[in-house]
CSV table of C-alpha atoms in Angstrom, one decimal:
chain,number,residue,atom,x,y,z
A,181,UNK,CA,0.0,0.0,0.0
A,182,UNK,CA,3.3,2.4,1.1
A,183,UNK,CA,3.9,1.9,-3.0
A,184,UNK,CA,0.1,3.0,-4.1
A,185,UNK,CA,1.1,6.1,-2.5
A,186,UNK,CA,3.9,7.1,-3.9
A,187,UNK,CA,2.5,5.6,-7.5
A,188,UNK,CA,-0.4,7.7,-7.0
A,189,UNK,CA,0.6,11.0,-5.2
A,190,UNK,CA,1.3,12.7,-8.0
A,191,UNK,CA,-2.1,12.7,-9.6
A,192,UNK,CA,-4.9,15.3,-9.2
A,193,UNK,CA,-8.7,14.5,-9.4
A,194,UNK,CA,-11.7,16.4,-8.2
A,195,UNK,CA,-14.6,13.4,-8.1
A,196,UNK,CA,-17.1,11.2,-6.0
A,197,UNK,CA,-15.3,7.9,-4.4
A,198,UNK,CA,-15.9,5.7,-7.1
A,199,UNK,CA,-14.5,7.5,-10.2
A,200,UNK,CA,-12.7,10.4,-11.2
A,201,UNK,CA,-13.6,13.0,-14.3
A,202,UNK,CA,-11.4,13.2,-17.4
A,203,UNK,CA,-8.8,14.9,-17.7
A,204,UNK,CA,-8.6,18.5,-19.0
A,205,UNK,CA,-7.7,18.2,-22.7
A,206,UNK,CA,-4.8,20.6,-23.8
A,207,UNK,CA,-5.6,22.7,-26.6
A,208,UNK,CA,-3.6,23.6,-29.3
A,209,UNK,CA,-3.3,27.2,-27.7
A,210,UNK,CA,-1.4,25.7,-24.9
A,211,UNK,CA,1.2,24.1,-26.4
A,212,UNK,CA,4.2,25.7,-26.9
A,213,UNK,CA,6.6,26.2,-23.8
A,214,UNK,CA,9.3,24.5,-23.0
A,215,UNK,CA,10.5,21.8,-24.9
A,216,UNK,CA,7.4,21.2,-26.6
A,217,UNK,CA,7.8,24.0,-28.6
A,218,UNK,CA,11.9,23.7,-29.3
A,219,UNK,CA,11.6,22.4,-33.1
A,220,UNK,CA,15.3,22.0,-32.2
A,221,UNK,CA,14.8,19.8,-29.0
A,222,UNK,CA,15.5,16.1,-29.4
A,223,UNK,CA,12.6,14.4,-30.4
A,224,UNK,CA,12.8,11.4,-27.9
A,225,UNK,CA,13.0,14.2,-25.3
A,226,UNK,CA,9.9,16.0,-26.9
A,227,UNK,CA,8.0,12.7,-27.2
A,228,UNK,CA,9.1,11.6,-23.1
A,229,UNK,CA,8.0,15.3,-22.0
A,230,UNK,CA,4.7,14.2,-23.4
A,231,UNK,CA,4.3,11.0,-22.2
A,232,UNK,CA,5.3,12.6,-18.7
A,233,UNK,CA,2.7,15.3,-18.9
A,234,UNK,CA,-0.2,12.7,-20.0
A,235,UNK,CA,0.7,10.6,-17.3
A,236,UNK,CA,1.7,12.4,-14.4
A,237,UNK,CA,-1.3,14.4,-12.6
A,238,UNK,CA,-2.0,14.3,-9.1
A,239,UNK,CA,-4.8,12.8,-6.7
A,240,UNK,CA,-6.8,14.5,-4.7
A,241,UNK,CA,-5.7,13.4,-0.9
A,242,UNK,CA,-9.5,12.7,-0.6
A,243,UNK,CA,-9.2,9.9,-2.9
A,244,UNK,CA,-5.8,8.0,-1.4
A,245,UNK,CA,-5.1,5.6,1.0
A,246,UNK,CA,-4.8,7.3,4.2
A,247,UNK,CA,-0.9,7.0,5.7
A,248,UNK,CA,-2.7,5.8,9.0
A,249,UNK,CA,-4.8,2.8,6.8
A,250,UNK,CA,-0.9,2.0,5.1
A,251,UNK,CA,1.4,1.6,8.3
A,252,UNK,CA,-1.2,0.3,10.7
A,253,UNK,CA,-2.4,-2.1,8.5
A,254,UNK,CA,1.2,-3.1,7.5
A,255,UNK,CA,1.9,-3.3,11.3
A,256,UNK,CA,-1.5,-5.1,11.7
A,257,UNK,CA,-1.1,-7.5,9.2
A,258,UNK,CA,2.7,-8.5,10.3
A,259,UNK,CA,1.5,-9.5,14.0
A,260,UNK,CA,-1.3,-11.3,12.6
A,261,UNK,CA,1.1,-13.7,10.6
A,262,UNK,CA,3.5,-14.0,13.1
A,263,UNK,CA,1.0,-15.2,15.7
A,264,UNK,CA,-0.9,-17.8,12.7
A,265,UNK,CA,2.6,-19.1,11.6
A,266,UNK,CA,3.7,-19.4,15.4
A,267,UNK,CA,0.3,-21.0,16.4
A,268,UNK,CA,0.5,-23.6,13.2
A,269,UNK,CA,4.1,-24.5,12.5
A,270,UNK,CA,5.2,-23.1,16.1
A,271,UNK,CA,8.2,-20.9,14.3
A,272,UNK,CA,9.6,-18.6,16.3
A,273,UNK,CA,8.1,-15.0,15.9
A,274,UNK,CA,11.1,-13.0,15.3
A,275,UNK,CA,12.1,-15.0,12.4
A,276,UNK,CA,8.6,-14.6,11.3
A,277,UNK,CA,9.4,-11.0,11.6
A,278,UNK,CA,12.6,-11.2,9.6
A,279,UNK,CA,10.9,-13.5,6.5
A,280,UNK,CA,8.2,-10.7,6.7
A,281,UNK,CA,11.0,-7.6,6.5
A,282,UNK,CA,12.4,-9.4,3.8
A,283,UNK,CA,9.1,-10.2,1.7
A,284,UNK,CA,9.1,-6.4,1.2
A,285,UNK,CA,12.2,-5.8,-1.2
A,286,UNK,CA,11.1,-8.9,-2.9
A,287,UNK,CA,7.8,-7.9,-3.6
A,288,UNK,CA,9.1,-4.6,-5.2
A,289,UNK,CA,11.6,-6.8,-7.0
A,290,UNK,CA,8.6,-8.9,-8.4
A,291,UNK,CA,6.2,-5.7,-9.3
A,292,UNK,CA,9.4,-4.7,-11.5
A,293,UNK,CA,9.9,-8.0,-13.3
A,294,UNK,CA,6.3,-7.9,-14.1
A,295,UNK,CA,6.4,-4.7,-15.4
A,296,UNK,CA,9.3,-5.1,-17.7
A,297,UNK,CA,8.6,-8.5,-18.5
A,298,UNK,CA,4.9,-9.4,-18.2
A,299,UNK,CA,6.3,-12.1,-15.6
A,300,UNK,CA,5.9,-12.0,-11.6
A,301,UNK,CA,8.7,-14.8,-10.9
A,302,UNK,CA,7.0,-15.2,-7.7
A,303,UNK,CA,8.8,-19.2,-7.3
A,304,UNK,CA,12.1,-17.9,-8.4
A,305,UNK,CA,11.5,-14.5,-5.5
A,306,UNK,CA,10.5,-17.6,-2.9
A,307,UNK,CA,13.9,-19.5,-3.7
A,308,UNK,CA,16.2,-16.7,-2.5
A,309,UNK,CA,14.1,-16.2,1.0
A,310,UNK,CA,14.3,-19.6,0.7
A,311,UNK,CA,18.2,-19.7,0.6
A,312,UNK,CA,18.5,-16.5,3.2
A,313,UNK,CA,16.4,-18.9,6.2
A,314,UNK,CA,18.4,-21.8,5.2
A,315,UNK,CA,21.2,-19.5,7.2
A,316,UNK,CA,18.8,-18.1,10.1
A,317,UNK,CA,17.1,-21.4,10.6
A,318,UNK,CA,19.9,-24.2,9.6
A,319,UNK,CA,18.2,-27.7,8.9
A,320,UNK,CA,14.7,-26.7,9.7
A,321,UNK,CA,12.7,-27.6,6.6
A,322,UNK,CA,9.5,-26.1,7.8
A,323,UNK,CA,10.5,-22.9,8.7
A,324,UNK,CA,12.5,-22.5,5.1
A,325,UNK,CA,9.3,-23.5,3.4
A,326,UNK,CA,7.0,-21.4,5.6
A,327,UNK,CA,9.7,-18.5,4.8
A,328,UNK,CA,9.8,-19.5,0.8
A,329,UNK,CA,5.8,-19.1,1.2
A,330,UNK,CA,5.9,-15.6,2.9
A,331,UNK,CA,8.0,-14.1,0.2
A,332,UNK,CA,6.1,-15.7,-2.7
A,333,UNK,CA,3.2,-14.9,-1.3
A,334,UNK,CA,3.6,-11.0,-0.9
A,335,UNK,CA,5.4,-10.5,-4.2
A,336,UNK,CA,1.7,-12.7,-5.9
A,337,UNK,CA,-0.2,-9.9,-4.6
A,338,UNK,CA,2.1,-7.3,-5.2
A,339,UNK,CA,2.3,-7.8,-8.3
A,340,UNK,CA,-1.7,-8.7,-8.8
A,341,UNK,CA,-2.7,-5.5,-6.6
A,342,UNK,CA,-0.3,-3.3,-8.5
A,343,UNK,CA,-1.7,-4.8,-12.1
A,344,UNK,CA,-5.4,-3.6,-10.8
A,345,UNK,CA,-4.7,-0.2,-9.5
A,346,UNK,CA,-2.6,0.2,-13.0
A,347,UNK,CA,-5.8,-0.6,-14.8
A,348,UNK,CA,-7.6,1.8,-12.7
A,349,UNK,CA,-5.3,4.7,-12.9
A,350,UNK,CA,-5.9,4.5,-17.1
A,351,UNK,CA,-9.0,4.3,-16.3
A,352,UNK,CA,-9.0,7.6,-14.2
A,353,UNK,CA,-10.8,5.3,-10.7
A,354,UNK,CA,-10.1,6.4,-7.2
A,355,UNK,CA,-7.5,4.5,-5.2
A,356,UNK,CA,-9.7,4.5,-2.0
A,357,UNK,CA,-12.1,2.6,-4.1
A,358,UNK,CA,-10.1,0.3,-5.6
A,359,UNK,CA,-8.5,-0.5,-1.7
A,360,UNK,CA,-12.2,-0.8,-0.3
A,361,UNK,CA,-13.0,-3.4,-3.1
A,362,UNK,CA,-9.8,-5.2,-2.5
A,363,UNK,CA,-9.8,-5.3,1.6
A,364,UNK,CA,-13.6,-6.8,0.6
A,365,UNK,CA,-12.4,-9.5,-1.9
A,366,UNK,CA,-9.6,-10.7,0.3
A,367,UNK,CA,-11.5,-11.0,3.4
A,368,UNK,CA,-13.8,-13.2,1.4
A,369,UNK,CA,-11.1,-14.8,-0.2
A,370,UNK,CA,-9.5,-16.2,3.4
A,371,UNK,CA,-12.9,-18.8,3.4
A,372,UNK,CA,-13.7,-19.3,-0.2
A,373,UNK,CA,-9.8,-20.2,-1.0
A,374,UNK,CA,-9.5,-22.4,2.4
A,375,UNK,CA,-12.9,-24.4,1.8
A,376,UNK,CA,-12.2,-25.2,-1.8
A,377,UNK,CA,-9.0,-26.6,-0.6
A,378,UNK,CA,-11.1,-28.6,2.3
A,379,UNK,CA,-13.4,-29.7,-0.1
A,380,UNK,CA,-11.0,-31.3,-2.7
A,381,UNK,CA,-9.3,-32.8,0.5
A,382,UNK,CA,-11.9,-34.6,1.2
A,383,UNK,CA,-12.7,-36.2,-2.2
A,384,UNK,CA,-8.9,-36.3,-3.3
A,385,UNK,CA,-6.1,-37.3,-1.8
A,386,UNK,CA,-3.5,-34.1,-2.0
A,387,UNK,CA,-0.9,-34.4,-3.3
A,388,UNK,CA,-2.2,-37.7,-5.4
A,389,UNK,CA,-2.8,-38.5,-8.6
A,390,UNK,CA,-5.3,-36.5,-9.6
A,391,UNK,CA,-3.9,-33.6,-7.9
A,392,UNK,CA,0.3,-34.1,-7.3
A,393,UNK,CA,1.4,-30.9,-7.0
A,394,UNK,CA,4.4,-30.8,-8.6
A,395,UNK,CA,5.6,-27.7,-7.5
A,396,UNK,CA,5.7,-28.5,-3.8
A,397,UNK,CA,7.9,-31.3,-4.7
A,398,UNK,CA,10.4,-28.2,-6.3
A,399,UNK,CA,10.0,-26.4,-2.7
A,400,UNK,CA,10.8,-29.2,-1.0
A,401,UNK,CA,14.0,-30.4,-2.9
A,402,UNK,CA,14.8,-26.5,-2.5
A,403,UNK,CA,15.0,-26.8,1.2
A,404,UNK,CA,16.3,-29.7,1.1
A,405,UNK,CA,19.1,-28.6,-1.0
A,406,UNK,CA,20.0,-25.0,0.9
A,407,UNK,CA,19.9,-27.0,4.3
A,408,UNK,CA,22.6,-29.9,3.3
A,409,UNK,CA,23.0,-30.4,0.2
A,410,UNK,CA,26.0,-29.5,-2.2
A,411,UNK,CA,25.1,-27.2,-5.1
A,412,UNK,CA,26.8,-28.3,-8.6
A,413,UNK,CA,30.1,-27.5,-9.9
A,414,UNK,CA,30.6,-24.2,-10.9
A,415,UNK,CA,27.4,-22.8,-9.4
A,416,UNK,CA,28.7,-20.3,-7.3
A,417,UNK,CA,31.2,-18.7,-9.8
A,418,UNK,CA,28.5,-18.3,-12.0
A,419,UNK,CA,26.3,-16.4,-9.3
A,420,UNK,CA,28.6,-14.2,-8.5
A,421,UNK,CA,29.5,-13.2,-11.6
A,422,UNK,CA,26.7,-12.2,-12.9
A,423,UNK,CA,25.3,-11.1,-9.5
A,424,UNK,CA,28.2,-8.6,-9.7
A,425,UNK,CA,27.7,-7.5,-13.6
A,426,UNK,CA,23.8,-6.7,-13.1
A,427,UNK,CA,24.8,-4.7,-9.8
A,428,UNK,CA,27.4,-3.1,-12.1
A,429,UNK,CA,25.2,-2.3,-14.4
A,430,UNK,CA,22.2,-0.1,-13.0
A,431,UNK,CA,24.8,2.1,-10.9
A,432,UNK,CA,26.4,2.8,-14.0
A,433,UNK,CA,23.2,4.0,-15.7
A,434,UNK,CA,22.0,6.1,-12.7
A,435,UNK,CA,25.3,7.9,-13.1
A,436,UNK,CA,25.4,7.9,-17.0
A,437,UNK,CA,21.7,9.5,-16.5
A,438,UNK,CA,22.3,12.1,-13.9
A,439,UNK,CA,25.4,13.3,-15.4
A,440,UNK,CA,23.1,15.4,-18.1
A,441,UNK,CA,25.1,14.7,-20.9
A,442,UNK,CA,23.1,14.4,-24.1
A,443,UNK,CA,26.0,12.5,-26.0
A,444,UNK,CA,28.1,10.0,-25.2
A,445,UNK,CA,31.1,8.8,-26.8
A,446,UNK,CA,31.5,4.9,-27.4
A,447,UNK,CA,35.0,4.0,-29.0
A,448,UNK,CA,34.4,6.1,-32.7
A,449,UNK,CA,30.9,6.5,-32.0
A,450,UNK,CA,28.5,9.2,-30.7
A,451,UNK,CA,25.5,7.8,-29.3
A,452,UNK,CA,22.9,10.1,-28.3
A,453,UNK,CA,22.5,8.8,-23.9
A,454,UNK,CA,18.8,8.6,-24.4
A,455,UNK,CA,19.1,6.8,-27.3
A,456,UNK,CA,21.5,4.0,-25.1
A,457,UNK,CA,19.9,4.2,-21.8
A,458,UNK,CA,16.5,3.3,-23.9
A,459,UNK,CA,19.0,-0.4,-25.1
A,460,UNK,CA,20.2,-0.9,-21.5
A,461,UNK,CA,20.6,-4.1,-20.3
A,462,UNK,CA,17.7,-5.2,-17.7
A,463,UNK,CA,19.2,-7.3,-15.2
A,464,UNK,CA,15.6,-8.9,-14.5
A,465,UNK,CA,14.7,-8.9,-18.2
A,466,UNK,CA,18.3,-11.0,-18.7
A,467,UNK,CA,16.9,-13.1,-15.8
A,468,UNK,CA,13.6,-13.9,-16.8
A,469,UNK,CA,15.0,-15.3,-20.0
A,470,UNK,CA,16.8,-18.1,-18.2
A,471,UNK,CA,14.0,-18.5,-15.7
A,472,UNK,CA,11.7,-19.0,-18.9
A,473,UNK,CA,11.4,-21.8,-21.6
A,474,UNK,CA,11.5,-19.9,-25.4
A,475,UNK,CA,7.7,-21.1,-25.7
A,476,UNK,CA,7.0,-18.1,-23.1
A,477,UNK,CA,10.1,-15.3,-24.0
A,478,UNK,CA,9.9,-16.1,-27.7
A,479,UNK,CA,5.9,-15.4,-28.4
A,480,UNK,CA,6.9,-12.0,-26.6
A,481,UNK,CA,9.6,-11.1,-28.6
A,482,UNK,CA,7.6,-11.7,-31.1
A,483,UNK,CA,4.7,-9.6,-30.3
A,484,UNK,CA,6.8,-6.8,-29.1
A,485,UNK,CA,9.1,-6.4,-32.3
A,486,UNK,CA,5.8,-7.0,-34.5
A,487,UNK,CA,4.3,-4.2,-32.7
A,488,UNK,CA,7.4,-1.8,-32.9
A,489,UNK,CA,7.1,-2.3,-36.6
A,490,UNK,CA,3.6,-1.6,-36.9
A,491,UNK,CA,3.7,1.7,-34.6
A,492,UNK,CA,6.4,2.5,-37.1
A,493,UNK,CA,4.5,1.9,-40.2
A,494,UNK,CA,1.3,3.7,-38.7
A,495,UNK,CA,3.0,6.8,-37.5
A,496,UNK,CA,5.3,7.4,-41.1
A,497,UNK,CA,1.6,6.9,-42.5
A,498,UNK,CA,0.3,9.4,-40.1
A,499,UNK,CA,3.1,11.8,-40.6
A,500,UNK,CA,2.1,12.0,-44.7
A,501,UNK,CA,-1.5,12.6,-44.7
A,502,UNK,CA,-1.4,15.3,-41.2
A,503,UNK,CA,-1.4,18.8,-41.9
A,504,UNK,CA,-0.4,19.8,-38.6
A,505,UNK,CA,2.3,22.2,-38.6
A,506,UNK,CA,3.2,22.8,-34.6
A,507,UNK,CA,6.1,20.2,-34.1
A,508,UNK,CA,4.6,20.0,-30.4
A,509,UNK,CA,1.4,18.7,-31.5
A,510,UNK,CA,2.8,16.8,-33.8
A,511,UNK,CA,4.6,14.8,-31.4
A,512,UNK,CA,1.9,14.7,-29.2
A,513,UNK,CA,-0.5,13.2,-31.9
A,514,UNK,CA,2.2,10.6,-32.4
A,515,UNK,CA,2.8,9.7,-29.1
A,516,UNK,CA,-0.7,9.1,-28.6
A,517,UNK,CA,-1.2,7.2,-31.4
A,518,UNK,CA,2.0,5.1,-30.4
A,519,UNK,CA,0.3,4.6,-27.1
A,520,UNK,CA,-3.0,3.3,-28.7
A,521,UNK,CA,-1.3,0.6,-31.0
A,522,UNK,CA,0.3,-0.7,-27.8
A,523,UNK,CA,-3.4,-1.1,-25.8
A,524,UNK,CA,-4.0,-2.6,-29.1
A,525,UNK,CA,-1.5,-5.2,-28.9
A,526,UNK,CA,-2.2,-5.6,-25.2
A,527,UNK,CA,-5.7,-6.6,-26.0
A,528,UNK,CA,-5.1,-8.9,-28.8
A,529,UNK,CA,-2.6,-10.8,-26.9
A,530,UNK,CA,-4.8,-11.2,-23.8
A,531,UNK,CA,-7.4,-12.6,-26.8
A,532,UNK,CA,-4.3,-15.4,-26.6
């Protein structure tokens, strides 16, 4: 909820609870200060200042989670799962507490995979809490499982809440509302979920044939592995390398992006730093690609440079037949009309 607030304090409504008006439109009177208006301004820096302006408007405080609702329930929330996990697994509390501190990192970790890569590695996020407890809580399987299940478990609905709110911030809804709804289908949730899983216990034997459960099987050989077992040669070289490169990495963007240069010099080329930043390597996309078979990273490589192509094609065609002359609404047509071929493709791939 902390990261609803920051997502959303920068927008402004005036509204009822449940939805928001539309935004005022910009007319073509207003456009032309700043960079809009610089024929002479990089266009990736003309189209970004658009994009920025389109998407970043600020919430009236009416219509946001109050800061009491995020830290008490965050507080709330915690003692309530230490106390279940110490009742049920009788774990002690305090390293309930420390699986819990470090679900959080994790679930930002798996909102930004999911972001960048359509893919909330929630099993892989479990693994490292997984391999963290299997130092706090040596040869206790339980407690690394139950650890595992904490992290997974808050970077799932991380990652599901932030996909909702998303939705509803395109479609101009009030965060109060949305977090109302949700506090409603979760408390629900708690009996439907365990009731199904009664039910089915009763007819089938879990795990069994008609239900194994292969994944738990995973889990377990995970523990089992972290709390014993030798990893395979060459394992840890390989970790740390490329632990090292993709820490490397982002620290040298940050620095390459608040240095303000608007060239940089690569060997005998001049590549504009927008231009490269936009190629950077992703550490998580790079990850998600191993974690993947190609059925799943292919069909969106796919998709994505089929889509590129078609913006492309679509905006040269739009360029011919407009007779706009303002460079700033230009570029603001076109980024608009970049952003609608992308709902596009959005839509006909969740047809899929």
């Amino acid at each position: 909820v902390g990261r609803l607030r920051v997502f959303y304090g920068k927008r402004k409504t005036n509204s009822i609870l449940l939805s928001q008006p539309p935004k005022d439109v910009t007319t073509p009177d207003t456009l032309g200060q700043s960079v809009d208006d610089d024929a002479n301004a990089p266009k990736a820096a003309r189209i970004a200042h658009i994009v920025a302006e389109a998407d970043i408007d600020e919430v009236d405080p009416r219509f946001l989670v109050p800061a009491w609702v995020t830290w008490g329930g965050l507080v709330a929330s915690t003692f309530l799962c230490m106390g279940i996990v110490k009742a049920l697994f009788d774990i002690p509390m305090y390293d309930t507490l420390i699986a819990v501190v470090l679900a959080l990192p994790l679930a930002v970790l798996g909102v930004r995979a999911l972001g960048e890569t359509d893919l909330n590695p929630v099993s892989g996020i479990g693994k490292v809490s997984q391999v963290v407890f299997a130092g706090i809580m040596p040869g206790n399987l339980v407690g690394n499982l139950v650890a595992g299940g904490i992290a997974e478990a808050g970077a799932q609905q991380a990652g599901d809440l932030m996909q909702d709110l998303k939705t509803g911030h395109l479609l101009n809804a009030s965060p109060r509302a949305q977090f109302v709804a949700q506090m409603i289908g979760s408390v629900f949730s708690v009996f439907v979920t365990a009731g199904a899983y009664l039910l089915y216990n009763k007819v089938y034997p879990i795990p069994g044939p008609q239900f194994p459960v292969p994944t738990a099987q995973v889990w377990l050989d995970m523990a089992r592995l972290v709390n014993g077992h030798p990893l395979p040669p060459h394992v840890w070289p390989f970790i740390a390398a490329f632990a090292i490169l993709f820490a490397v990495l982002p620290a040298a963007a940050v620095v390459l992006k608040s240095s303000g240069k608007e060239y940089v010099a690569i060997g005998p080329w001049t590549v504009r730093t927008s231009t490269l930043l936009h190629w950077w390597p992703s550490g998580i996309a790079f990850a998600i690609g191993i974690y993947n078979t190609p059925n799943f990273t292919l069909m969106r490589v796919i998709g994505a440079i089929s889509t590129a192509v078609f913006a492309e094609v679509a905006v040269a065609r739009h360029r011919r037949s407009s007779n706009v002359n303002s460079v700033a609404l230009r570029d603001r047509e076109e980024a608009v009309l970049r952003r609608k071929i992308a709902m596009l493709a959005i839509i006909l791939a969740s047809g899929f």
